[in-house]
Amino acid sequence: MADGKPTLHHLENSQSHVILWLLEELGIEYNLVLYPRVKGRSPAALHEVHPLGKSPTLVTPSGRVITERTAISLWLINTYDKEGRFKLPLPPPTSSSSSSSSSSEDDAIREEQLISLGGSTLGPDLFLKLMTTLLVKHAPFFVRPLVAAVRFALNRAFLDAELANVVGYLETQLAPPDGKGGEVREWFLGTKEPTRVDFSLMWYLDWAYQWKWVDFERYPNLKAFHDRCTARPAWKRALEKGNGYQLVFWN
C-alpha cells in the first residue's frame, strides 16, 4: 500500500499481537491486514507476502518486507520513536580517560542478552511444552497413555526444571539493581517505558501464562510485569483491533 504507512500482516492468536501492541504504543497510523488461521496454521495468503508465510510480517512504506518480531520492533522503534520513549537512554558524557566499558554499553549488551534468552532458551522450552501437550492430545487412544507417560517423564526430568530456572532468572532481572531492598523495576532495563526487551519477553511470558505452565504467584515481579503490560491502554486497543489473541486455541 503506497500511502506512506507501514502495513502489518497480522495472524490471529499469534505473536503478531506484540507488534500490534507496539504500533499502538507508538501512536502512528498504519494499515492492518487480518488473517484467520486455517486448521490452526497460517493461511496460504501469507505466503504471497513473504515466502515463509509467517506473522508478524511488516511491509514498510518503501515496500521493504520485514519478518521476525524482534527485527520488526527494532525497525519500528528506530523509525518512529522520535522522542526516544521506548529506546535505551542516551549514555552520560564521559571523558576520554574513562573506562571503555560504559553503562550504556552494558545496557545494550544486556538488552541483546535478554532478547536472545527469550528466543534461544525460553522460547524453545515453551515450544517443546506445546508439542508434547499436543502430541498427547492427538495420539491414537490406544497409545495415548504411553505418550502421556513420556511427556510426564520429560517434564519431570528436564522441562519443568529448565523452565523454572529461566523464569526464576527473569524474576531476578526485575529485582532492585542494588539488591538491597530498593524499588522493583517496572521494566527490564529500568526505564520509564517498555523497551524492545519488554515487548520481546512479554510474548514468552504471556504464552506461559495463558497455558498455565508457570505459577506466576511464585514470581511476584514477573506477575506484576505481566499485569502492567496487559493494563496498558495500547495493549487493550491492540486486542480490540486484532482478530483474536487466545493462545490455547490448539487445546
Coordinates of N, CA and C in Angstrom, one line a residue:
M1 N 0.8 -1.2 0.0 CA 0.0 0.0 0.0 C 0.9 1.2 0.0
A2 N 0.8 2.0 -1.1 CA 1.7 3.2 -1.2 C 1.0 4.4 -0.6
D3 N 0.8 4.4 0.7 CA 0.2 5.5 1.3 C 1.0 6.1 2.4
G4 N 2.3 5.7 2.5 CA 3.2 6.3 3.4 C 3.1 5.7 4.8
K5 N 2.3 4.6 5.0 CA 2.1 3.9 6.2 C 2.7 2.5 6.2
P6 N 3.2 2.1 7.3 CA 3.6 0.6 7.4 C 2.4 -0.2 7.4
T7 N 2.5 -1.4 6.9 CA 1.4 -2.4 6.9 C 1.8 -3.6 7.7
L8 N 1.0 -4.0 8.7 CA 1.2 -5.2 9.5 C 0.3 -6.3 9.0
H9 N 0.8 -7.4 8.6 CA 0.1 -8.6 8.2 C 0.0 -9.4 9.5
H10 N -1.2 -9.5 10.0 CA -1.4 -9.9 11.4 C -2.2 -11.2 11.4
L11 N -1.7 -12.3 12.0 CA -2.4 -13.5 12.1 C -3.0 -13.6 13.5
E12 N -4.2 -14.1 13.5 CA -4.9 -14.3 14.8 C -4.2 -15.2 15.7
N13 N -4.3 -15.0 17.0 CA -3.8 -15.9 18.0 C -2.3 -16.2 17.8
S14 N -1.5 -15.1 17.7 CA -0.1 -15.3 17.4 C 0.7 -14.2 18.1
Q15 N 2.0 -14.4 17.9 CA 2.9 -13.4 18.5 C 2.9 -12.0 17.8
S16 N 2.1 -12.0 16.7 CA 1.9 -10.7 16.0 C 1.2 -9.7 16.9
H17 N 0.5 -10.2 17.9 CA -0.1 -9.3 18.8 C 0.8 -8.3 19.5
V18 N 2.1 -8.7 19.7 CA 3.1 -7.9 20.3 C 3.4 -6.7 19.4
I19 N 3.5 -6.9 18.1 CA 3.8 -5.9 17.2 C 2.6 -4.9 17.1
L20 N 1.4 -5.5 17.1 CA 0.2 -4.6 17.1 C 0.2 -3.7 18.4
W21 N 0.5 -4.3 19.5 CA 0.7 -3.5 20.7 C 1.7 -2.4 20.6
L22 N 2.9 -2.7 20.0 CA 3.9 -1.7 19.8 C 3.4 -0.6 18.9
L23 N 2.7 -0.9 17.8 CA 2.2 0.1 16.9 C 1.3 1.0 17.7
E24 N 0.4 0.5 18.5 CA -0.5 1.3 19.3 C 0.3 2.2 20.3
E25 N 1.3 1.6 20.9 CA 2.2 2.4 21.8 C 2.8 3.6 21.1
L26 N 3.3 3.4 19.9 CA 3.9 4.4 19.1 C 2.9 5.5 18.6
G27 N 1.6 5.1 18.6 CA 0.6 6.1 18.2 C 0.7 6.6 16.8
I28 N 1.2 5.7 15.9 CA 1.3 6.1 14.5 C 0.1 5.5 13.6
E29 N 0.0 6.0 12.4 CA -1.0 5.5 11.5 C -0.4 4.3 10.8
Y30 N -1.2 3.2 10.7 CA -0.7 2.0 10.0 C -1.8 1.3 9.4
N31 N -1.5 0.4 8.4 CA -2.5 -0.4 7.8 C -2.4 -1.8 8.5
L32 N -3.6 -2.4 8.6 CA -3.7 -3.7 9.3 C -4.4 -4.7 8.4
V33 N -3.8 -5.8 8.1 CA -4.4 -6.8 7.3 C -4.5 -8.0 8.2
L34 N -5.7 -8.5 8.4 CA -6.0 -9.6 9.4 C -6.2 -10.9 8.6
Y35 N -5.6 -11.9 9.2 CA -5.6 -13.3 8.6 C -6.2 -14.3 9.7
P36 N -7.1 -15.1 9.4 CA -7.6 -16.1 10.3 C -6.7 -17.4 10.1
R37 N -6.6 -18.2 11.1 CA -5.8 -19.4 10.9 C -6.7 -20.4 10.1
V38 N -6.0 -21.3 9.5 CA -6.7 -22.4 8.7 C -6.2 -23.7 9.3
K39 N -7.1 -24.4 10.0 CA -6.8 -25.6 10.8 C -5.6 -25.4 11.7
G40 N -5.6 -24.3 12.3 CA -4.5 -23.9 13.3 C -3.3 -23.4 12.7
R41 N -3.2 -23.3 11.4 CA -1.9 -22.9 10.7 C -2.1 -21.6 10.0
S42 N -1.0 -21.0 9.5 CA -1.1 -19.8 8.8 C -1.7 -20.1 7.4
P43 N -2.5 -19.1 6.9 CA -3.2 -19.4 5.6 C -2.2 -19.2 4.4
A44 N -2.5 -19.7 3.3 CA -1.7 -19.6 2.1 C -1.5 -18.2 1.7
A45 N -2.4 -17.3 2.0 CA -2.3 -15.9 1.6 C -1.1 -15.2 2.2
L46 N -0.6 -15.7 3.4 CA 0.6 -15.1 4.0 C 1.8 -15.4 3.2
H47 N 1.8 -16.5 2.4 CA 3.0 -16.8 1.6 C 3.1 -15.9 0.4
E48 N 2.0 -15.2 0.1 CA 2.1 -14.2 -1.0 C 2.8 -12.9 -0.6
V49 N 2.9 -12.7 0.8 CA 3.5 -11.5 1.3 C 5.0 -11.8 1.5
H50 N 5.3 -13.0 2.0 CA 6.7 -13.4 2.2 C 6.8 -15.0 2.1
P51 N 7.9 -15.5 1.5 CA 7.9 -16.9 1.3 C 7.8 -17.8 2.5
L52 N 8.1 -17.3 3.7 CA 8.0 -18.1 4.9 C 6.5 -18.2 5.3
G53 N 5.7 -17.2 4.9 CA 4.3 -17.3 5.3 C 4.0 -17.2 6.7
K54 N 4.8 -16.4 7.4 CA 4.7 -16.2 8.9 C 4.1 -14.8 9.2
S55 N 3.7 -14.8 10.5 CA 3.2 -13.5 11.0 C 3.8 -13.3 12.4
P56 N 4.3 -12.1 12.8 CA 4.0 -10.9 12.1 C 5.0 -10.7 10.8
T57 N 4.4 -10.0 9.8 CA 5.2 -9.6 8.7 C 4.8 -8.1 8.5
L58 N 5.8 -7.2 8.4 CA 5.6 -5.8 8.2 C 6.1 -5.4 6.9
V59 N 5.3 -4.6 6.2 CA 5.8 -4.0 4.9 C 5.9 -2.5 5.2
T60 N 7.1 -2.0 5.0 CA 7.4 -0.6 5.2 C 6.8 0.3 4.1
P61 N 6.7 1.6 4.3 CA 6.2 2.5 3.3 C 7.0 2.4 2.0
S62 N 8.3 2.0 2.1 CA 9.1 1.9 0.9 C 9.0 0.6 0.2
G63 N 8.2 -0.4 0.8 CA 8.0 -1.7 0.2 C 8.9 -2.8 0.8
R64 N 9.7 -2.4 1.7 CA 10.6 -3.5 2.3 C 9.8 -4.4 3.2
V65 N 10.0 -5.7 3.0 CA 9.2 -6.7 3.8 C 10.1 -7.2 5.0
I66 N 9.7 -7.0 6.2 CA 10.4 -7.4 7.4 C 9.7 -8.5 8.1
T67 N 10.3 -9.6 8.4 CA 9.8 -10.6 9.2 C 10.5 -10.7 10.5
E68 N 10.0 -11.5 11.4 CA 10.6 -11.7 12.8 C 10.3 -10.6 13.7
R69 N 9.7 -10.9 14.8 CA 9.1 -10.0 15.7 C 10.2 -9.0 16.3
T70 N 11.3 -9.5 16.6 CA 12.3 -8.6 17.2 C 12.9 -7.6 16.2
A71 N 13.1 -8.1 14.9 CA 13.5 -7.2 13.9 C 12.5 -6.2 13.5
I72 N 11.2 -6.5 13.5 CA 10.2 -5.6 13.2 C 10.1 -4.5 14.3
S73 N 10.2 -4.9 15.6 CA 10.2 -4.0 16.7 C 11.4 -3.0 16.6
L74 N 12.6 -3.5 16.2 CA 13.7 -2.7 16.1 C 13.5 -1.6 15.0
W75 N 13.0 -2.0 13.9 CA 12.7 -1.1 12.8 C 11.7 0.0 13.2
L76 N 10.6 -0.5 13.8 CA 9.6 0.4 14.2 C 10.1 1.5 15.2
I77 N 10.8 1.0 16.2 CA 11.3 1.9 17.3 C 12.3 2.9 16.7
N78 N 13.2 2.4 15.9 CA 14.2 3.3 15.3 C 13.6 4.3 14.3
T79 N 12.5 3.9 13.7 CA 11.9 4.8 12.6 C 10.9 5.8 13.2
Y80 N 10.1 5.3 14.2 CA 9.0 6.2 14.6 C 9.1 6.7 16.1
D81 N 10.0 6.2 16.8 CA 10.1 6.7 18.2 C 11.0 7.9 18.3
K82 N 10.5 9.0 17.8 CA 11.3 10.2 17.7 C 11.7 10.8 19.1
E83 N 10.9 10.6 20.1 CA 11.1 11.1 21.4 C 12.0 10.1 22.3
G84 N 12.2 9.0 21.8 CA 13.0 8.0 22.5 C 12.4 7.4 23.7
R85 N 11.0 7.3 23.7 CA 10.3 6.7 24.8 C 10.6 5.3 25.0
F86 N 10.8 4.5 23.9 CA 11.0 3.1 24.0 C 12.4 2.6 23.7
K87 N 13.3 3.6 23.7 CA 14.7 3.3 23.4 C 15.5 3.3 24.7
L88 N 16.7 2.7 24.6 CA 17.7 2.8 25.7 C 18.0 4.3 26.0
P89 N 18.2 4.7 27.2 CA 18.6 6.1 27.5 C 20.0 6.4 26.9
L90 N 20.2 7.7 26.5 CA 21.5 8.1 26.0 C 22.5 7.9 27.0
P91 N 23.7 7.5 26.7 CA 24.8 7.4 27.7 C 25.2 8.8 28.2
P92 N 25.6 8.8 29.5 CA 26.1 10.1 30.0 C 27.4 10.5 29.4
P93 N 27.7 11.8 29.4 CA 29.0 12.2 28.8 C 30.1 11.6 29.7
T94 N 31.2 11.2 29.0 CA 32.3 10.6 29.6 C 33.6 11.2 29.1
S95 N 34.6 11.3 29.9 CA 35.9 11.8 29.4 C 36.7 10.7 28.7
S96 N 37.7 11.1 27.9 CA 38.5 10.2 27.2 C 39.2 9.2 28.1
S97 N 39.4 9.6 29.3 CA 40.2 8.8 30.2 C 39.3 7.8 31.0
S98 N 38.0 7.8 30.7 CA 37.1 6.9 31.5 C 37.2 5.5 30.9
S99 N 36.7 4.6 31.6 CA 36.7 3.2 31.2 C 36.0 3.0 29.9
S100 N 36.4 2.1 29.1 CA 35.8 1.9 27.8 C 34.5 1.1 27.9
S101 N 34.3 0.5 29.1 CA 33.0 -0.2 29.4 C 32.0 0.7 30.1
S102 N 31.2 1.4 29.3 CA 30.3 2.4 29.9 C 29.0 1.7 30.3
S103 N 28.2 2.3 31.1 CA 26.9 1.7 31.5 C 26.0 1.6 30.3
S104 N 26.1 2.5 29.3 CA 25.2 2.3 28.1 C 25.6 1.1 27.3
E105 N 26.9 0.8 27.3 CA 27.3 -0.4 26.6 C 26.8 -1.7 27.3
D106 N 26.9 -1.6 28.7 CA 26.4 -2.7 29.4 C 24.9 -2.9 29.2
D107 N 24.1 -1.8 29.1 CA 22.7 -1.9 28.9 C 22.4 -2.4 27.5
A108 N 23.2 -2.0 26.5 CA 23.0 -2.5 25.2 C 23.2 -4.0 25.1
I109 N 24.3 -4.4 25.8 CA 24.6 -5.9 25.8 C 23.6 -6.6 26.6
R110 N 23.1 -6.0 27.7 CA 22.1 -6.7 28.5 C 20.8 -6.8 27.7
E111 N 20.5 -5.8 26.9 CA 19.3 -5.8 26.1 C 19.3 -7.0 25.1
E112 N 20.5 -7.1 24.4 CA 20.6 -8.2 23.5 C 20.6 -9.6 24.2
Q113 N 21.2 -9.6 25.4 CA 21.2 -10.9 26.2 C 19.8 -11.3 26.5
L114 N 19.0 -10.4 27.0 CA 17.7 -10.8 27.4 C 16.8 -11.1 26.2
I115 N 16.9 -10.4 25.1 CA 16.2 -10.7 23.9 C 16.6 -12.1 23.4
S116 N 17.9 -12.4 23.4 CA 18.4 -13.7 23.0 C 17.9 -14.8 23.9
L117 N 17.9 -14.5 25.2 CA 17.4 -15.5 26.2 C 16.0 -16.0 25.8
G118 N 15.1 -15.0 25.5 CA 13.8 -15.4 25.1 C 13.7 -16.2 23.9
G119 N 14.5 -15.9 22.8 CA 14.4 -16.6 21.6 C 15.1 -17.9 21.5
S120 N 16.3 -18.0 22.2 CA 17.1 -19.2 22.1 C 16.9 -20.2 23.3
T121 N 16.4 -19.7 24.4 CA 16.2 -20.6 25.6 C 14.8 -20.8 26.0
L122 N 14.1 -19.7 26.4 CA 12.7 -19.7 26.9 C 11.8 -20.2 25.8
G123 N 11.9 -19.6 24.6 CA 11.0 -20.0 23.5 C 11.0 -21.5 23.2
P124 N 12.2 -22.1 22.9 CA 12.3 -23.5 22.6 C 11.7 -24.4 23.8
D125 N 11.9 -24.0 25.0 CA 11.3 -24.7 26.1 C 9.8 -24.7 26.0
L126 N 9.2 -23.5 25.8 CA 7.8 -23.4 25.7 C 7.2 -24.2 24.5
F127 N 8.0 -24.1 23.4 CA 7.6 -24.9 22.2 C 7.5 -26.4 22.4
L128 N 8.5 -26.9 23.1 CA 8.6 -28.3 23.4 C 7.4 -28.7 24.4
K129 N 7.1 -27.8 25.3 CA 5.9 -28.0 26.2 C 4.7 -28.1 25.3
L130 N 4.5 -27.2 24.3 CA 3.4 -27.2 23.5 C 3.3 -28.5 22.6
M131 N 4.4 -28.9 22.0 CA 4.4 -30.0 21.1 C 4.1 -31.3 21.9
T132 N 4.6 -31.5 23.1 CA 4.4 -32.7 23.9 C 2.9 -32.7 24.3
T133 N 2.4 -31.5 24.6 CA 0.9 -31.5 25.0 C 0.0 -31.9 23.9
L134 N 0.3 -31.3 22.7 CA -0.5 -31.6 21.5 C -0.3 -33.1 21.1
L135 N 0.9 -33.6 21.3 CA 1.2 -35.0 20.9 C 0.3 -35.9 21.7
V136 N 0.1 -35.7 23.0 CA -0.7 -36.5 23.8 C -2.2 -36.4 23.4
K137 N -2.6 -35.1 23.1 CA -4.0 -34.9 22.7 C -4.4 -35.6 21.4
H138 N -3.5 -35.6 20.5 CA -3.8 -36.1 19.1 C -3.3 -37.5 18.9
A139 N -2.7 -38.2 19.9 CA -2.2 -39.5 19.7 C -3.4 -40.5 19.7
P140 N -3.3 -41.6 18.9 CA -4.4 -42.6 18.9 C -4.6 -43.1 20.3
F141 N -5.9 -43.3 20.6 CA -6.3 -43.6 22.0 C -5.5 -44.8 22.6
F142 N -5.1 -45.8 21.8 CA -4.5 -47.0 22.3 C -3.0 -46.7 22.7
V143 N -2.4 -45.6 22.2 CA -1.0 -45.3 22.6 C -1.0 -44.1 23.5
R144 N -2.1 -43.4 23.7 CA -2.1 -42.2 24.4 C -1.5 -42.3 25.8
P145 N -1.9 -43.3 26.6 CA -1.2 -43.5 27.9 C 0.3 -43.5 27.8
L146 N 0.8 -44.2 26.9 CA 2.3 -44.3 26.7 C 2.9 -42.9 26.4
V147 N 2.2 -42.2 25.5 CA 2.7 -40.9 25.1 C 2.6 -39.9 26.3
A148 N 1.6 -40.0 27.0 CA 1.4 -39.2 28.2 C 2.5 -39.5 29.2
A149 N 2.8 -40.8 29.4 CA 3.9 -41.1 30.3 C 5.2 -40.6 29.9
V150 N 5.5 -40.6 28.6 CA 6.7 -40.0 28.1 C 6.8 -38.5 28.3
R151 N 5.6 -37.8 28.1 CA 5.6 -36.4 28.4 C 5.8 -36.1 29.8
F152 N 5.2 -36.9 30.7 CA 5.4 -36.7 32.1 C 6.9 -36.9 32.5
A153 N 7.5 -37.9 32.0 CA 8.9 -38.1 32.3 C 9.8 -37.0 31.8
L154 N 9.5 -36.5 30.6 CA 10.3 -35.4 30.0 C 10.1 -34.1 30.8
N155 N 8.9 -33.9 31.2 CA 8.7 -32.7 32.1 C 9.4 -32.8 33.4
R156 N 9.3 -33.9 34.0 CA 9.9 -34.1 35.4 C 11.4 -34.1 35.3
A157 N 12.0 -34.7 34.3 CA 13.4 -34.9 34.2 C 14.1 -33.7 33.6
F158 N 13.4 -32.8 32.8 CA 14.1 -31.7 32.2 C 13.3 -30.5 32.1
L159 N 12.1 -30.5 31.4 CA 11.5 -29.3 31.1 C 11.0 -28.4 32.2
D160 N 10.4 -29.0 33.2 CA 9.9 -28.2 34.4 C 11.1 -27.5 35.1
A161 N 12.2 -28.2 35.3 CA 13.3 -27.6 36.0 C 14.0 -26.5 35.1
E162 N 14.1 -26.8 33.8 CA 14.7 -25.8 32.9 C 13.8 -24.6 32.9
L163 N 12.5 -24.7 32.8 CA 11.6 -23.6 32.7 C 11.7 -22.8 34.0
A164 N 11.7 -23.5 35.1 CA 11.8 -22.8 36.4 C 13.1 -22.0 36.5
N165 N 14.1 -22.6 36.0 CA 15.4 -21.9 36.1 C 15.4 -20.6 35.3
V166 N 14.9 -20.7 34.1 CA 14.9 -19.5 33.2 C 13.9 -18.4 33.8
V167 N 12.7 -18.8 34.2 CA 11.8 -17.9 34.7 C 12.3 -17.3 36.0
G168 N 12.9 -18.1 36.8 CA 13.5 -17.6 38.1 C 14.6 -16.6 37.8
Y169 N 15.3 -16.8 36.8 CA 16.4 -15.8 36.4 C 15.7 -14.5 36.0
L170 N 14.7 -14.6 35.2 CA 14.0 -13.4 34.7 C 13.4 -12.6 35.9
E171 N 12.9 -13.4 36.9 CA 12.4 -12.8 38.1 C 13.4 -11.9 38.8
T172 N 14.7 -12.3 38.8 CA 15.7 -11.6 39.5 C 16.1 -10.3 38.6
Q173 N 15.8 -10.4 37.3 CA 16.2 -9.2 36.5 C 15.2 -8.0 36.7
L174 N 14.1 -8.2 37.4 CA 13.3 -7.1 37.7 C 13.4 -6.7 39.2
A175 N 14.3 -7.4 39.9 CA 14.6 -7.0 41.3 C 15.4 -5.7 41.4
P176 N 15.4 -5.1 42.5 CA 16.2 -3.9 42.7 C 17.6 -4.1 42.3
P177 N 18.2 -3.2 41.5 CA 19.6 -3.4 40.9 C 20.6 -3.6 42.0
D178 N 20.4 -2.9 43.2 CA 21.5 -3.0 44.2 C 21.3 -4.2 45.1
G179 N 20.1 -4.8 45.0 CA 19.8 -6.0 45.8 C 19.7 -5.7 47.3
K180 N 19.4 -4.4 47.6 CA 19.3 -4.0 49.0 C 17.9 -3.5 49.3
G181 N 16.9 -4.0 48.7 CA 15.5 -3.7 49.1 C 15.0 -2.4 48.5
G182 N 15.6 -2.0 47.3 CA 15.1 -0.8 46.7 C 13.8 -1.1 45.9
E183 N 13.4 -0.2 45.0 CA 12.2 -0.4 44.2 C 12.4 -1.4 43.2
V184 N 11.4 -2.3 43.0 CA 11.4 -3.3 41.9 C 11.3 -2.5 40.6
R185 N 12.0 -3.0 39.6 CA 12.0 -2.4 38.3 C 10.6 -2.7 37.6
E186 N 10.1 -1.7 37.0 CA 8.8 -1.9 36.3 C 9.1 -2.5 34.9
W187 N 10.3 -2.2 34.3 CA 10.7 -2.7 33.0 C 12.1 -3.3 33.1
F188 N 12.4 -4.2 32.3 CA 13.6 -5.0 32.4 C 14.9 -4.1 32.4
L189 N 14.9 -3.0 31.7 CA 16.1 -2.2 31.7 C 16.1 -1.0 32.6
G190 N 15.1 -1.0 33.5 CA 15.0 0.1 34.5 C 14.5 1.4 33.9
T191 N 13.9 1.3 32.7 CA 13.4 2.5 32.1 C 12.0 2.9 32.5
K192 N 11.6 4.1 32.1 CA 10.2 4.6 32.5 C 9.1 4.0 31.6
E193 N 9.5 3.5 30.4 CA 8.6 2.9 29.5 C 9.2 1.6 29.0
P194 N 8.4 0.7 28.4 CA 8.9 -0.5 27.9 C 9.8 -0.3 26.8
T195 N 10.9 -1.2 26.7 CA 11.8 -1.2 25.6 C 11.6 -2.4 24.8
R196 N 12.5 -2.6 23.8 CA 12.4 -3.8 23.0 C 12.5 -5.1 23.8
V197 N 13.2 -5.1 24.9 CA 13.3 -6.2 25.7 C 11.9 -6.6 26.3
D198 N 11.2 -5.6 26.8 CA 9.9 -5.9 27.4 C 8.9 -6.4 26.3
F199 N 8.9 -5.8 25.2 CA 8.0 -6.2 24.1 C 8.3 -7.7 23.7
S200 N 9.6 -8.0 23.7 CA 10.0 -9.3 23.3 C 9.7 -10.4 24.4
L201 N 10.0 -10.1 25.6 CA 9.8 -11.1 26.7 C 8.4 -11.3 27.0
M202 N 7.6 -10.2 26.8 CA 6.1 -10.3 27.2 C 5.5 -11.4 26.4
W203 N 5.9 -11.6 25.1 CA 5.3 -12.7 24.3 C 5.5 -14.1 25.0
Y204 N 6.7 -14.4 25.4 CA 7.0 -15.7 26.0 C 6.3 -15.8 27.4
L205 N 6.3 -14.8 28.2 CA 5.7 -14.8 29.5 C 4.2 -15.0 29.4
D206 N 3.6 -14.3 28.4 CA 2.2 -14.4 28.2 C 1.8 -15.8 27.7
W207 N 2.6 -16.3 26.8 CA 2.4 -17.7 26.3 C 2.4 -18.7 27.5
A208 N 3.4 -18.6 28.4 CA 3.4 -19.5 29.6 C 2.2 -19.2 30.5
Y209 N 1.9 -17.9 30.6 CA 0.8 -17.5 31.5 C -0.6 -18.1 31.0
Q210 N -0.8 -18.0 29.7 CA -2.1 -18.5 29.2 C -2.2 -20.0 29.2
W211 N -1.1 -20.7 29.0 CA -1.1 -22.1 29.1 C -1.0 -22.7 30.5
K212 N -0.7 -21.8 31.5 CA -0.6 -22.1 32.9 C 0.6 -23.1 33.1
W213 N 1.6 -22.9 32.3 CA 2.8 -23.7 32.5 C 3.7 -23.2 33.7
V214 N 3.4 -21.9 34.1 CA 4.2 -21.3 35.1 C 3.2 -20.8 36.2
D215 N 3.5 -21.0 37.4 CA 2.7 -20.5 38.5 C 3.3 -19.1 38.8
F216 N 2.7 -18.1 38.3 CA 3.2 -16.7 38.4 C 3.1 -16.2 39.9
E217 N 2.3 -16.8 40.7 CA 2.2 -16.4 42.1 C 3.5 -16.6 42.8
R218 N 4.3 -17.5 42.2 CA 5.7 -17.8 42.8 C 6.7 -16.7 42.3
Y219 N 6.3 -15.9 41.4 CA 7.2 -14.9 40.8 C 6.5 -13.6 40.8
P220 N 6.5 -12.9 41.9 CA 5.7 -11.7 42.0 C 6.2 -10.5 41.1
N221 N 7.5 -10.5 40.9 CA 8.0 -9.4 40.0 C 7.5 -9.6 38.5
L222 N 7.5 -10.9 38.1 CA 7.0 -11.2 36.7 C 5.5 -11.1 36.6
K223 N 4.8 -11.4 37.7 CA 3.4 -11.3 37.7 C 3.0 -9.8 37.6
A224 N 3.7 -9.0 38.3 CA 3.4 -7.5 38.3 C 3.8 -7.0 36.9
F225 N 4.8 -7.5 36.3 CA 5.2 -7.1 34.9 C 4.1 -7.5 33.9
H226 N 3.6 -8.7 34.0 CA 2.6 -9.2 33.1 C 1.3 -8.3 33.3
D227 N 0.9 -8.1 34.6 CA -0.3 -7.2 34.8 C -0.1 -5.8 34.3
R228 N 1.1 -5.3 34.4 CA 1.4 -3.9 34.0 C 1.3 -3.8 32.4
C229 N 1.8 -4.9 31.7 CA 1.6 -4.8 30.3 C 0.2 -4.9 29.8
T230 N -0.6 -5.8 30.4 CA -1.9 -6.1 30.0 C -2.9 -4.9 30.4
A231 N -2.4 -4.1 31.4 CA -3.3 -3.0 31.8 C -3.0 -1.7 30.9
R232 N -2.0 -1.7 30.1 CA -1.7 -0.5 29.3 C -2.8 -0.3 28.3
P233 N -3.2 0.9 28.1 CA -4.3 1.2 27.1 C -3.9 0.7 25.7
A234 N -2.6 0.8 25.3 CA -2.2 0.3 24.0 C -2.4 -1.2 23.8
W235 N -2.2 -1.9 24.9 CA -2.4 -3.4 24.8 C -3.9 -3.7 24.6
K236 N -4.7 -2.9 25.3 CA -6.2 -3.1 25.2 C -6.7 -2.7 23.8
R237 N -6.1 -1.7 23.2 CA -6.5 -1.3 21.9 C -6.1 -2.3 20.9
A238 N -4.9 -2.9 21.1 CA -4.4 -4.0 20.2 C -5.4 -5.2 20.2
L239 N -5.9 -5.5 21.4 CA -6.9 -6.6 21.5 C -8.1 -6.3 20.7
E240 N -8.6 -5.0 20.8 CA -9.8 -4.6 20.1 C -9.6 -4.6 18.5
K241 N -8.4 -4.2 18.1 CA -8.2 -4.1 16.6 C -7.8 -5.4 16.0
G242 N -7.2 -6.4 16.8 CA -6.8 -7.6 16.2 C -8.0 -8.5 16.0
N243 N -7.8 -9.8 15.6 CA -8.9 -10.7 15.3 C -8.8 -11.9 16.2
G244 N -8.3 -11.7 17.4 CA -8.2 -12.8 18.4 C -6.8 -13.0 18.9
Y245 N -6.7 -13.2 20.3 CA -5.4 -13.5 20.9 C -5.6 -14.5 22.0
Q246 N -5.9 -15.7 21.6 CA -6.2 -16.8 22.5 C -5.2 -17.9 22.2
L247 N -4.1 -18.0 23.0 CA -3.0 -18.9 22.7 C -3.3 -20.4 23.0
V248 N -4.4 -20.7 23.6 CA -4.7 -22.1 23.9 C -5.7 -22.6 22.9
F249 N -5.8 -22.0 21.8 CA -6.8 -22.5 20.8 C -6.5 -23.9 20.3
W250 N -5.3 -24.4 20.4 CA -5.0 -25.7 20.0 C -5.5 -26.8 21.0
N251 N -5.8 -26.3 22.2 CA -6.0 -27.3 23.3 C -7.3 -28.0 23.1

